[in-house]
PDB file of C-alpha atoms in Angstrom:
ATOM      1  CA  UNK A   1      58.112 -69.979 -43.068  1.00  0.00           C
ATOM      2  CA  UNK A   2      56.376 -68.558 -39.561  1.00  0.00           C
ATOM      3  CA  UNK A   3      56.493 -71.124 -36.604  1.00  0.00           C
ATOM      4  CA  UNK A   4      53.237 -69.669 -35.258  1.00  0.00           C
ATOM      5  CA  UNK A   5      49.895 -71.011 -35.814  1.00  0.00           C
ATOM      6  CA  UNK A   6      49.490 -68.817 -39.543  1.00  0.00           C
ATOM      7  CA  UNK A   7      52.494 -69.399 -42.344  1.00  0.00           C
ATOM      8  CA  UNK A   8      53.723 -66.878 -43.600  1.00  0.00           C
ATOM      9  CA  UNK A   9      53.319 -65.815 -47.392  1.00  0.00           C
ATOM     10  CA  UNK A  10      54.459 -62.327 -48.883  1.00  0.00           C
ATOM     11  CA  UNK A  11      51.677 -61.294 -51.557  1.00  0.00           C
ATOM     12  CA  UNK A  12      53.128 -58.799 -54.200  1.00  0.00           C
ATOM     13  CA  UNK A  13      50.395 -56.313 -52.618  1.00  0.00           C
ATOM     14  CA  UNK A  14      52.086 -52.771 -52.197  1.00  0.00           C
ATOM     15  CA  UNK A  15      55.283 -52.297 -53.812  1.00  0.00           C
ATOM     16  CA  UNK A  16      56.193 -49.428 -55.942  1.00  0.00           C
ATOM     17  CA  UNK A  17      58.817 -47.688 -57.889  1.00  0.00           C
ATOM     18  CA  UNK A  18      60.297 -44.844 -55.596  1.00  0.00           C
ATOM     19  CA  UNK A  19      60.260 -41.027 -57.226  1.00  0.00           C
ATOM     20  CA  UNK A  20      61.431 -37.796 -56.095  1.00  0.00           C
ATOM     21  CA  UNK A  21      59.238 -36.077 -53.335  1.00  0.00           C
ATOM     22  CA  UNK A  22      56.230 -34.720 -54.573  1.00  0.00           C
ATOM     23  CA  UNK A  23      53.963 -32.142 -53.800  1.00  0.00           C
ATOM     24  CA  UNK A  24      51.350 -33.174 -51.014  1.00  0.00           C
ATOM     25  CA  UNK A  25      49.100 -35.867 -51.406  1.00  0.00           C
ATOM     26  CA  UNK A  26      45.947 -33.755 -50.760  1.00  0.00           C
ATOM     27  CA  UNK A  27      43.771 -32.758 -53.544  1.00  0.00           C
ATOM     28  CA  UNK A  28      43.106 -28.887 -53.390  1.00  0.00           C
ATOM     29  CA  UNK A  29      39.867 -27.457 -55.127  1.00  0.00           C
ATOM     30  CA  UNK A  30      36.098 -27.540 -54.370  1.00  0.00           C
ATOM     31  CA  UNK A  31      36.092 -31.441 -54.440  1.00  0.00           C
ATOM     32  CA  UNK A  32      34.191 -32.035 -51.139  1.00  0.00           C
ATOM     33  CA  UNK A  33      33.427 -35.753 -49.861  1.00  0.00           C
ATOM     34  CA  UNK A  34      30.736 -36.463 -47.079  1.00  0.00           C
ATOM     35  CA  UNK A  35      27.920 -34.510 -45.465  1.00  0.00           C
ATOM     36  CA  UNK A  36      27.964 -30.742 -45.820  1.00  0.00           C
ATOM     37  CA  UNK A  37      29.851 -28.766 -43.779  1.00  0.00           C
ATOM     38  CA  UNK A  38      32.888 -31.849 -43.442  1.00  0.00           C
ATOM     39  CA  UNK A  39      36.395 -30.341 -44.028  1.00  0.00           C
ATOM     40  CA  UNK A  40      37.934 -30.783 -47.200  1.00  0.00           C
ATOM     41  CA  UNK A  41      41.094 -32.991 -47.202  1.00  0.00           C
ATOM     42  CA  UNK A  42      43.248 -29.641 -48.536  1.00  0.00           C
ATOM     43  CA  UNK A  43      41.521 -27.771 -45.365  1.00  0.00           C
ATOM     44  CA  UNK A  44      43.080 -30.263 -43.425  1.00  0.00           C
ATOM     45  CA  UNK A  45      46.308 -30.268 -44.495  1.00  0.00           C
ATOM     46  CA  UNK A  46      46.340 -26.250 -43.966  1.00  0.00           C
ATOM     47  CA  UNK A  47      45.284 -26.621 -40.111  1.00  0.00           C
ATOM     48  CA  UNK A  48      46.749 -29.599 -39.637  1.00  0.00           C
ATOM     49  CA  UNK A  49      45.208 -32.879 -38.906  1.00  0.00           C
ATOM     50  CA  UNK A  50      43.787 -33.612 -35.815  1.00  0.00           C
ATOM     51  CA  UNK A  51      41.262 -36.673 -35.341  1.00  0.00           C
ATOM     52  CA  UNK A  52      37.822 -35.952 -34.368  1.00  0.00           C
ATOM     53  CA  UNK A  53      37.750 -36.860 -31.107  1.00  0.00           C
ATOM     54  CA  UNK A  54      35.097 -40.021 -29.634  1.00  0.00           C
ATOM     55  CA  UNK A  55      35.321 -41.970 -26.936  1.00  0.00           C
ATOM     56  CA  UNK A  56      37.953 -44.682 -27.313  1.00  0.00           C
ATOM     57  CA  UNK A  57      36.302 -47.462 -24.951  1.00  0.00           C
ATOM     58  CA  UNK A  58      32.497 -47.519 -26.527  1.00  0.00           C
ATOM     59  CA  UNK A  59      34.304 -47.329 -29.897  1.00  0.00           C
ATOM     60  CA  UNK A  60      36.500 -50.209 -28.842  1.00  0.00           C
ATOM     61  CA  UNK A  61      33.553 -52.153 -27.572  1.00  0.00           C
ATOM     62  CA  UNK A  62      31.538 -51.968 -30.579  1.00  0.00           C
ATOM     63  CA  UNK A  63      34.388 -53.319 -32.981  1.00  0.00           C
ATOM     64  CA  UNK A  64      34.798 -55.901 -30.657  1.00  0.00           C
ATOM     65  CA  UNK A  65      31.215 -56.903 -30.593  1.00  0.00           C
ATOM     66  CA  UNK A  66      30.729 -56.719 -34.723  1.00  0.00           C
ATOM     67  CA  UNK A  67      33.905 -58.841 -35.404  1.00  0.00           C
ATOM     68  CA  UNK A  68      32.723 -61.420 -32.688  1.00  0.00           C
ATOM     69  CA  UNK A  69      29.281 -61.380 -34.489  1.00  0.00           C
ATOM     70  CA  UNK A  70      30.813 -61.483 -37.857  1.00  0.00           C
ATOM     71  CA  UNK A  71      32.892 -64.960 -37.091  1.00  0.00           C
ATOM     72  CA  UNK A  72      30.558 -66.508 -35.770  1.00  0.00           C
ATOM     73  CA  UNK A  73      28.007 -65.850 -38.999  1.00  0.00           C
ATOM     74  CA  UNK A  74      30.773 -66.070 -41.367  1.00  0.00           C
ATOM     75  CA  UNK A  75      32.520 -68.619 -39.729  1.00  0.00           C
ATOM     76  CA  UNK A  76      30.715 -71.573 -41.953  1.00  0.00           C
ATOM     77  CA  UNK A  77      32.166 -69.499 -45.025  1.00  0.00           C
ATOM     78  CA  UNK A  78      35.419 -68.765 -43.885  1.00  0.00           C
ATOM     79  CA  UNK A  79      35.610 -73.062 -43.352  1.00  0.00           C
ATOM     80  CA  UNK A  80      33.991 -73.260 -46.977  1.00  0.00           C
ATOM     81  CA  UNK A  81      36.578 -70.397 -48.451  1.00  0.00           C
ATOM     82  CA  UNK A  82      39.858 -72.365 -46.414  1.00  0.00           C
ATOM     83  CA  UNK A  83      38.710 -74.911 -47.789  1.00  0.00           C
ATOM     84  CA  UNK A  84      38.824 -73.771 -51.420  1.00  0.00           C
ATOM     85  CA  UNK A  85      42.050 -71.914 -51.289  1.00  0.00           C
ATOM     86  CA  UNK A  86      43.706 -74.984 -49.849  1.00  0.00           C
ATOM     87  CA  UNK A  87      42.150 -77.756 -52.076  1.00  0.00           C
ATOM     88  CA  UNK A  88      42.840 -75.234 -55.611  1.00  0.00           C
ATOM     89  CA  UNK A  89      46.603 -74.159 -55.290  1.00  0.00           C
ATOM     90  CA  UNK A  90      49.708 -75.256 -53.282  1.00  0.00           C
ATOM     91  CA  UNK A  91      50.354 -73.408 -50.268  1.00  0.00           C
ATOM     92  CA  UNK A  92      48.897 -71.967 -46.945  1.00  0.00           C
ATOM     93  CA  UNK A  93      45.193 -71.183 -45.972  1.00  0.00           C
ATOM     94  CA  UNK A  94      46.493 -67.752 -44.971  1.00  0.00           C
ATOM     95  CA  UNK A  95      49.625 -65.817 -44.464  1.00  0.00           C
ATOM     96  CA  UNK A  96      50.743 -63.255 -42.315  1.00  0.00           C
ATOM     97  CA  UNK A  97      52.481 -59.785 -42.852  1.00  0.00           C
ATOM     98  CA  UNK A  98      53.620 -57.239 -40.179  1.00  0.00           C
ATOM     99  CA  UNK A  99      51.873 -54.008 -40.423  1.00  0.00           C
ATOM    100  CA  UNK A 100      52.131 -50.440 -39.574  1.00  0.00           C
ATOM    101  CA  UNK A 101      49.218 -50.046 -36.807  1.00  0.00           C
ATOM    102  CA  UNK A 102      48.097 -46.840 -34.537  1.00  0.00           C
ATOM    103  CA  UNK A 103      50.574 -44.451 -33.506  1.00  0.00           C
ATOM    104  CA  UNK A 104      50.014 -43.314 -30.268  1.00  0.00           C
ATOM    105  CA  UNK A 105      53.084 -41.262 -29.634  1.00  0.00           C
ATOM    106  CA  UNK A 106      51.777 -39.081 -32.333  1.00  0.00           C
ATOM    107  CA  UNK A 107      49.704 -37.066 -29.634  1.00  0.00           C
ATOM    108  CA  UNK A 108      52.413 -36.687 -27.459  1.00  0.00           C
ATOM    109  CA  UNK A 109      54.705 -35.216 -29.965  1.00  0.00           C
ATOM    110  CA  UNK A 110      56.172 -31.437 -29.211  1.00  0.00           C
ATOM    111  CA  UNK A 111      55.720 -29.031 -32.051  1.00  0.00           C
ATOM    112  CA  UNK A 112      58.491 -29.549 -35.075  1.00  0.00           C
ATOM    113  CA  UNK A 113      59.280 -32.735 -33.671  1.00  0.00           C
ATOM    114  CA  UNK A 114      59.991 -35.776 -35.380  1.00  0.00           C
ATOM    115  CA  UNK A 115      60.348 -39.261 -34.212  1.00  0.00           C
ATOM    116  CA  UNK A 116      60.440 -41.518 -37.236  1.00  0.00           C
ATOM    117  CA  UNK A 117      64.379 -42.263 -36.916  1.00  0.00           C
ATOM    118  CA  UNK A 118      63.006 -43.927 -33.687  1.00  0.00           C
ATOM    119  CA  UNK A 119      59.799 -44.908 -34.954  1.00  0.00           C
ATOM    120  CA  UNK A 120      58.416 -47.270 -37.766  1.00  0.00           C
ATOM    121  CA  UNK A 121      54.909 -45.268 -37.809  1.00  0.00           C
ATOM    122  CA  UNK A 122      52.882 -47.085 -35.700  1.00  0.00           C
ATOM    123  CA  UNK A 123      52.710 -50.437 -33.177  1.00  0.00           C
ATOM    124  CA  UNK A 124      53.390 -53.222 -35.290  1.00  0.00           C
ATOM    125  CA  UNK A 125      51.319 -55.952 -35.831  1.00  0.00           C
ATOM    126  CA  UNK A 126      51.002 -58.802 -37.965  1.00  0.00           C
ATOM    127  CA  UNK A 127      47.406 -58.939 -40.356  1.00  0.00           C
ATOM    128  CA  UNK A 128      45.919 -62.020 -41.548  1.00  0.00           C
ATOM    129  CA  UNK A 129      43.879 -62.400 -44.994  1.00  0.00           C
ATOM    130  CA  UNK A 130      42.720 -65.627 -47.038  1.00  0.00           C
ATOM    131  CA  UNK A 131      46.457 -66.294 -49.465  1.00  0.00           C
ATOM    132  CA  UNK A 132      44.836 -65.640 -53.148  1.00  0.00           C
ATOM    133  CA  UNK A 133      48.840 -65.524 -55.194  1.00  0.00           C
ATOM    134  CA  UNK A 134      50.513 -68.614 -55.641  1.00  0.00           C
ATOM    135  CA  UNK A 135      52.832 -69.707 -52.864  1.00  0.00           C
ATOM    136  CA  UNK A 136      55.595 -68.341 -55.122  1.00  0.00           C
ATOM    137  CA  UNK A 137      54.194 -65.030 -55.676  1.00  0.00           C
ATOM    138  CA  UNK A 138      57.539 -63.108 -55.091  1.00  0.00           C
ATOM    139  CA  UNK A 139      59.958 -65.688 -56.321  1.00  0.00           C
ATOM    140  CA  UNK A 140      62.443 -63.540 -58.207  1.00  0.00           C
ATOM    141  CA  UNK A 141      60.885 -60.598 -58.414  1.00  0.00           C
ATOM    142  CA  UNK A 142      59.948 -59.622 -54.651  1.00  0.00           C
ATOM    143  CA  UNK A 143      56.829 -57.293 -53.744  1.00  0.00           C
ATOM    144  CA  UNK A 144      55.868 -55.865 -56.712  1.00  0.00           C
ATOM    145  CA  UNK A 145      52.043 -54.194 -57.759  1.00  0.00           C
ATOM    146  CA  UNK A 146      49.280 -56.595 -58.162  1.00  0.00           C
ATOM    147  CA  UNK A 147      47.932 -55.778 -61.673  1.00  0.00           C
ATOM    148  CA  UNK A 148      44.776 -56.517 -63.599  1.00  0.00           C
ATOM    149  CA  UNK A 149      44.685 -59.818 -64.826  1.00  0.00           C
ATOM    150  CA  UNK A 150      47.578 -60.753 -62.810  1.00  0.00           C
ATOM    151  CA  UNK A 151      49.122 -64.079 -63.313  1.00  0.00           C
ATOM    152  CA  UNK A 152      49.989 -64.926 -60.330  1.00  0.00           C
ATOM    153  CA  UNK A 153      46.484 -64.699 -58.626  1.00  0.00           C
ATOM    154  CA  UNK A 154      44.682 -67.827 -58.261  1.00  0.00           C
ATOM    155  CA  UNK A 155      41.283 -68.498 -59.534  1.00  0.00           C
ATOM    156  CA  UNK A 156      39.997 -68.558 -56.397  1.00  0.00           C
ATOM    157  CA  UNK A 157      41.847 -65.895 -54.868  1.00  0.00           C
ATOM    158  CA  UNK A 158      40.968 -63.446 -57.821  1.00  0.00           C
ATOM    159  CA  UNK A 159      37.020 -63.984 -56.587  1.00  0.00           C
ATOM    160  CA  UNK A 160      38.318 -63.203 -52.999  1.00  0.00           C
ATOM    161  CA  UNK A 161      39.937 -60.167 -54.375  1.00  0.00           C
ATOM    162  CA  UNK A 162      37.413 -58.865 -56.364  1.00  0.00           C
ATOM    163  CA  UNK A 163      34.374 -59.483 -53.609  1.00  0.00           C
ATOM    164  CA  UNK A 164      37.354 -58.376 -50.327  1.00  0.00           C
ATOM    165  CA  UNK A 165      36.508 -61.727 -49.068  1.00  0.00           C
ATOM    166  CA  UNK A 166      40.532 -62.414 -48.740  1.00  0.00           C
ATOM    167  CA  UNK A 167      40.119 -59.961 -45.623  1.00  0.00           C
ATOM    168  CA  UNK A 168      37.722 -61.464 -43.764  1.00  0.00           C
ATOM    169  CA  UNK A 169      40.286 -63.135 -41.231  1.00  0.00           C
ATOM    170  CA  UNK A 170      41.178 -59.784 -40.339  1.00  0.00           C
ATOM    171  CA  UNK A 171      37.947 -59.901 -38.318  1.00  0.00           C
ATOM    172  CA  UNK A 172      40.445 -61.754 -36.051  1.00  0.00           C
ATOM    173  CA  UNK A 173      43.069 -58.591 -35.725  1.00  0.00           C
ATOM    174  CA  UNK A 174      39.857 -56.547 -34.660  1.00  0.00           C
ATOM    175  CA  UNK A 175      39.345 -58.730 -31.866  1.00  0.00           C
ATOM    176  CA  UNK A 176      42.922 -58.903 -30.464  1.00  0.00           C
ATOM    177  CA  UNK A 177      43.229 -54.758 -30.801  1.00  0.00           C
ATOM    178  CA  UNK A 178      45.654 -53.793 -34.056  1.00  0.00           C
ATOM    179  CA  UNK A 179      42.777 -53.254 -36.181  1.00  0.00           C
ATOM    180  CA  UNK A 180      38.756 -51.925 -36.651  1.00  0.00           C
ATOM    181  CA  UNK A 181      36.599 -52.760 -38.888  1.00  0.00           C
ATOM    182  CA  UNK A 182      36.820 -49.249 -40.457  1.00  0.00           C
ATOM    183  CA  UNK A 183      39.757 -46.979 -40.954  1.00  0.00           C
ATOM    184  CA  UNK A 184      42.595 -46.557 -42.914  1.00  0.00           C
ATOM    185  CA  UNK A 185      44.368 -49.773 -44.755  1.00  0.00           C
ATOM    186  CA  UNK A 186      47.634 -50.589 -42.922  1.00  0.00           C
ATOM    187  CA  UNK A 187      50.921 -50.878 -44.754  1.00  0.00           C
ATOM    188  CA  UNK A 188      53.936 -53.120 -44.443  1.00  0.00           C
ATOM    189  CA  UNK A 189      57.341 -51.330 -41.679  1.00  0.00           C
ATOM    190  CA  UNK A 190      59.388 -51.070 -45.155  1.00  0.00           C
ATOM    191  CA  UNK A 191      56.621 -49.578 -47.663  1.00  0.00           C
ATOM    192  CA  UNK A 192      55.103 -47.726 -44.896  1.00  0.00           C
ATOM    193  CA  UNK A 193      58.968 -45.640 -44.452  1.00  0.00           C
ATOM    194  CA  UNK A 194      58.723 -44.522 -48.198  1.00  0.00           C
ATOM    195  CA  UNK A 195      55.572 -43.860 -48.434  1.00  0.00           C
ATOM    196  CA  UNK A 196      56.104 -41.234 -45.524  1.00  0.00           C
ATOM    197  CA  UNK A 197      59.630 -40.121 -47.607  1.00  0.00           C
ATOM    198  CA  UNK A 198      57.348 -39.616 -51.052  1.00  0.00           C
ATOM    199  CA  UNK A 199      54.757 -38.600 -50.157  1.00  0.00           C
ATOM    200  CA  UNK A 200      53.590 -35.168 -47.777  1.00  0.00           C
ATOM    201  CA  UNK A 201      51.598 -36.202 -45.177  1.00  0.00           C
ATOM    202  CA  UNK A 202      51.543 -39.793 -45.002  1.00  0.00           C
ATOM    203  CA  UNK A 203      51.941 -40.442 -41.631  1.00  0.00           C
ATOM    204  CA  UNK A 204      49.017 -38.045 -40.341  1.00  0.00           C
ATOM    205  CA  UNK A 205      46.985 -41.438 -41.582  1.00  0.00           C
ATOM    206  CA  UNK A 206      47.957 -43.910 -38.182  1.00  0.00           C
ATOM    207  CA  UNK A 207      46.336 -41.312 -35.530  1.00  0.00           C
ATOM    208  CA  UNK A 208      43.291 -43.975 -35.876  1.00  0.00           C
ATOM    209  CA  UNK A 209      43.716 -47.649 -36.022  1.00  0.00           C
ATOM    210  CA  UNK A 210      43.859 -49.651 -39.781  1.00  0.00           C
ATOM    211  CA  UNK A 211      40.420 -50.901 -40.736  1.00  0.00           C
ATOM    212  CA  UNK A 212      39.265 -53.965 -42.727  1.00  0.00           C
ATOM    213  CA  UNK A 213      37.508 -51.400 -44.865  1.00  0.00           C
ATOM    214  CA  UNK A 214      37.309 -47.384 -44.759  1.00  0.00           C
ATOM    215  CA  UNK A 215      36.610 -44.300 -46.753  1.00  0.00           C
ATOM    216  CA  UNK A 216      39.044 -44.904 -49.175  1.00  0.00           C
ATOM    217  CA  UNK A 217      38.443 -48.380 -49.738  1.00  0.00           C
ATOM    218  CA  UNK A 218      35.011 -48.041 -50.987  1.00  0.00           C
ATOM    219  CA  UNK A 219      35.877 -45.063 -53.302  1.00  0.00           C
ATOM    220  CA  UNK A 220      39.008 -46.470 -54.624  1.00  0.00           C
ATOM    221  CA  UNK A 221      40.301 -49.619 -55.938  1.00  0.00           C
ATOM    222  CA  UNK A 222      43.833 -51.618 -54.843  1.00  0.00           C
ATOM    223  CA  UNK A 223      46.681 -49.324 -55.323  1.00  0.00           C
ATOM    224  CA  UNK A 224      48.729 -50.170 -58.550  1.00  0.00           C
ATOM    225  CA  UNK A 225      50.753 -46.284 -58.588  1.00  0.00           C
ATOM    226  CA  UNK A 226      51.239 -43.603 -56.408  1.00  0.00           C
ATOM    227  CA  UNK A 227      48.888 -41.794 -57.333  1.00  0.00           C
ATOM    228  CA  UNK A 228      46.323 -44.317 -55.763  1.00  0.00           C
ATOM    229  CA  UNK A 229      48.142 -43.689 -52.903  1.00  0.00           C
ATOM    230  CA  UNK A 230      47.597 -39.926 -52.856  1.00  0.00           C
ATOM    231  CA  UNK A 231      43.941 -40.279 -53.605  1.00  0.00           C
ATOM    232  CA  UNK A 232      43.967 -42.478 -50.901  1.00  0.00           C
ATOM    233  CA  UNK A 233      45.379 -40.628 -48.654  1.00  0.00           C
ATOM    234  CA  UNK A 234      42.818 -37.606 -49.121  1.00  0.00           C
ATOM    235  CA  UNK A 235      40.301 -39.883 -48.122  1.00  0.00           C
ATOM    236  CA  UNK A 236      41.998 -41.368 -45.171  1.00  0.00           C
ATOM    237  CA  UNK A 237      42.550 -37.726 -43.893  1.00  0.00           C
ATOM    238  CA  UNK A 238      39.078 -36.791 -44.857  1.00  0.00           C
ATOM    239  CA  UNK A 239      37.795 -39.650 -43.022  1.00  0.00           C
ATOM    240  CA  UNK A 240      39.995 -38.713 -39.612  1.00  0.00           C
ATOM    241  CA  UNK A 241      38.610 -35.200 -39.488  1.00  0.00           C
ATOM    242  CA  UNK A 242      34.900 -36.665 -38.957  1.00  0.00           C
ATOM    243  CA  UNK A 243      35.400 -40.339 -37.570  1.00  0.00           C
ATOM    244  CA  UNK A 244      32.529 -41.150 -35.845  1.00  0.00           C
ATOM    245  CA  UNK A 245      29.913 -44.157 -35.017  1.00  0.00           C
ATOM    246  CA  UNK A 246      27.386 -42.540 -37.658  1.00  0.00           C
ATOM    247  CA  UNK A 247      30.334 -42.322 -40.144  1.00  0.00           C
ATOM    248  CA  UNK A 248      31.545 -45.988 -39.182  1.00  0.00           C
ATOM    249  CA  UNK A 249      28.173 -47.406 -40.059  1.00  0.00           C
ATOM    250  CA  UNK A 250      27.707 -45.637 -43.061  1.00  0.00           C
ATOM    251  CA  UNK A 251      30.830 -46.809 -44.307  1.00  0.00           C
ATOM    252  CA  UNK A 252      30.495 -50.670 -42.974  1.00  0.00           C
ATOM    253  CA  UNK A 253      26.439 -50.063 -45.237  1.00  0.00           C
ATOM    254  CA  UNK A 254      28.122 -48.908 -47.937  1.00  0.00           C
ATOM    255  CA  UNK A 255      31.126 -51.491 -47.853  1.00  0.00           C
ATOM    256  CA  UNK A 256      28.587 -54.288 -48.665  1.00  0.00           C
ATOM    257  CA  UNK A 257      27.678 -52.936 -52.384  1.00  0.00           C
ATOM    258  CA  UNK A 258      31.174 -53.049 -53.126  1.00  0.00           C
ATOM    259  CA  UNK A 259      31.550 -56.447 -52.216  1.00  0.00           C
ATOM    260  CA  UNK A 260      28.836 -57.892 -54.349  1.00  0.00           C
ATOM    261  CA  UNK A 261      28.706 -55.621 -57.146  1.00  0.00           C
ATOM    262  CA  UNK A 262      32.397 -55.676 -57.397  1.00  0.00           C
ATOM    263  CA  UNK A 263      33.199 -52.101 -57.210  1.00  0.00           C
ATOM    264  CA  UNK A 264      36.211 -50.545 -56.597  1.00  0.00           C
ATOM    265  CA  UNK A 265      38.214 -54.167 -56.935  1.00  0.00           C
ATOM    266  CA  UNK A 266      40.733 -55.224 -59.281  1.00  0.00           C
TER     267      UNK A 266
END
């Protein structure tokens, strides 16, 4: 149990079976996501990703100002949702996980080299969400893939799930800099290392900071295989080649429908 402010509870979230490398995660073919003209995630893999570039500060300002805005109209559902987690199933309001954030040293890097021996994949950080497993989650079994109809989600917590309302303290981890509101999902230190060893490319994916939602969140549900992974991973690169404020917005629109229709949640 954490001695900070948040306990600590390990959900059963992103764990999977490891297999031989296989080929890259990109998806070749004329499969094109997002306005005309936007490179193709197999395009990017060929040249190499590289982040569109915007300006840092006015980007960091504007998270800063949404997730501030956000708390303090959510905040009376957050109390209501705390309330229902805690008063429905034995355990914490939230836990906490460390996460893979932003790798800086990525842009510093000479050609050919590596620095993952040295390197988890990103600055570390520990991400908050509303607990929706029982307490005992991992009892026995340790991290394992959330599944449909999974037993060990809560009543509660399988509404949070399905409507992403578990991730609304993450509005929080915007605030104190490991996360925006849109970008690619962040991964635990351990999952995040064979990810990177399974699958081509993974890594490319922390040149922008994790988001509470993203590209690949609103055309894909939770990972349950690898294969989600890879899909995912297409989008995350797709969405790096043409980050933007316009694309940011469009995605934080579109993020909504999801939430209240349901789609893309399991």
């Amino acid at each position: 149990m954490n001695t900070g402010p948040y306990p600590v509870q390990e959900e059963p979230s992103e764990r999977f079976e490891s297999k031989p490398r296989s080929g890259p995660a990109y998806v070749s073919g004329p499969h094109r996501v997002g306005p005309a003209g936007g490179r193709r995630a197999d395009d990017i893999h060929a040249h190499g990703v590289v982040a569109a570039q915007r300006s840092e500060a006015l980007n960091r300002l504007l998270n800063v100002v949404i997730a501030l805005l956000s708390l303090i109209v959510l905040g009376p559902v957050m109390v209501l949702i705390a309330l229902a987690v805690k008063l429905t199933s034995r355990g914490p309001v939230f836990y906490v996980q460390d996460r893979v954030g932003v790798d800086r040293r990525r842009r510093s890097l000479a050609p050919g080299e590596d620095r993952r021996r040295s390197n988890v994949g990103g600055r570390p950080f520990r991400i908050l969400k509303f607990r929706s497993m029982r307490q005992d989650a991992e009892a026995g079994t340790g991290a394992v893939w959330a599944s449909k109809q999974d037993p060990r989600v809560t009543p509660v917590g399988n509404f949070l799930r399905k409507t992403r309302l578990d991730e609304l303290p993450q509005l929080i981890n915007v605030v104190l800099g490991d996360m925006n509101i849109v970008g690619p999902r962040p991964e635990r230190p351990s999952i995040f290392a064979e990810l990177r060893e399974n699958i081509d490319g993974y890594q490319l994916r922390q040149q922008a900071r994790p988001g509470i939602t993203g590209w690949a969140q609103i055309n894909h549900s939770y990972d349950s295989s690898l294969d989600d992974v890879r899909v995912k991973i297409k989008l995350d690169l797709e969405y790096l080649a043409r980050q933007s404020l316009a694309e940011d917005l469009k995605i934080m629109m579109r993020t909504l429908p999801v939430m209240i229709f349901k789609r893309g949640s399991q």
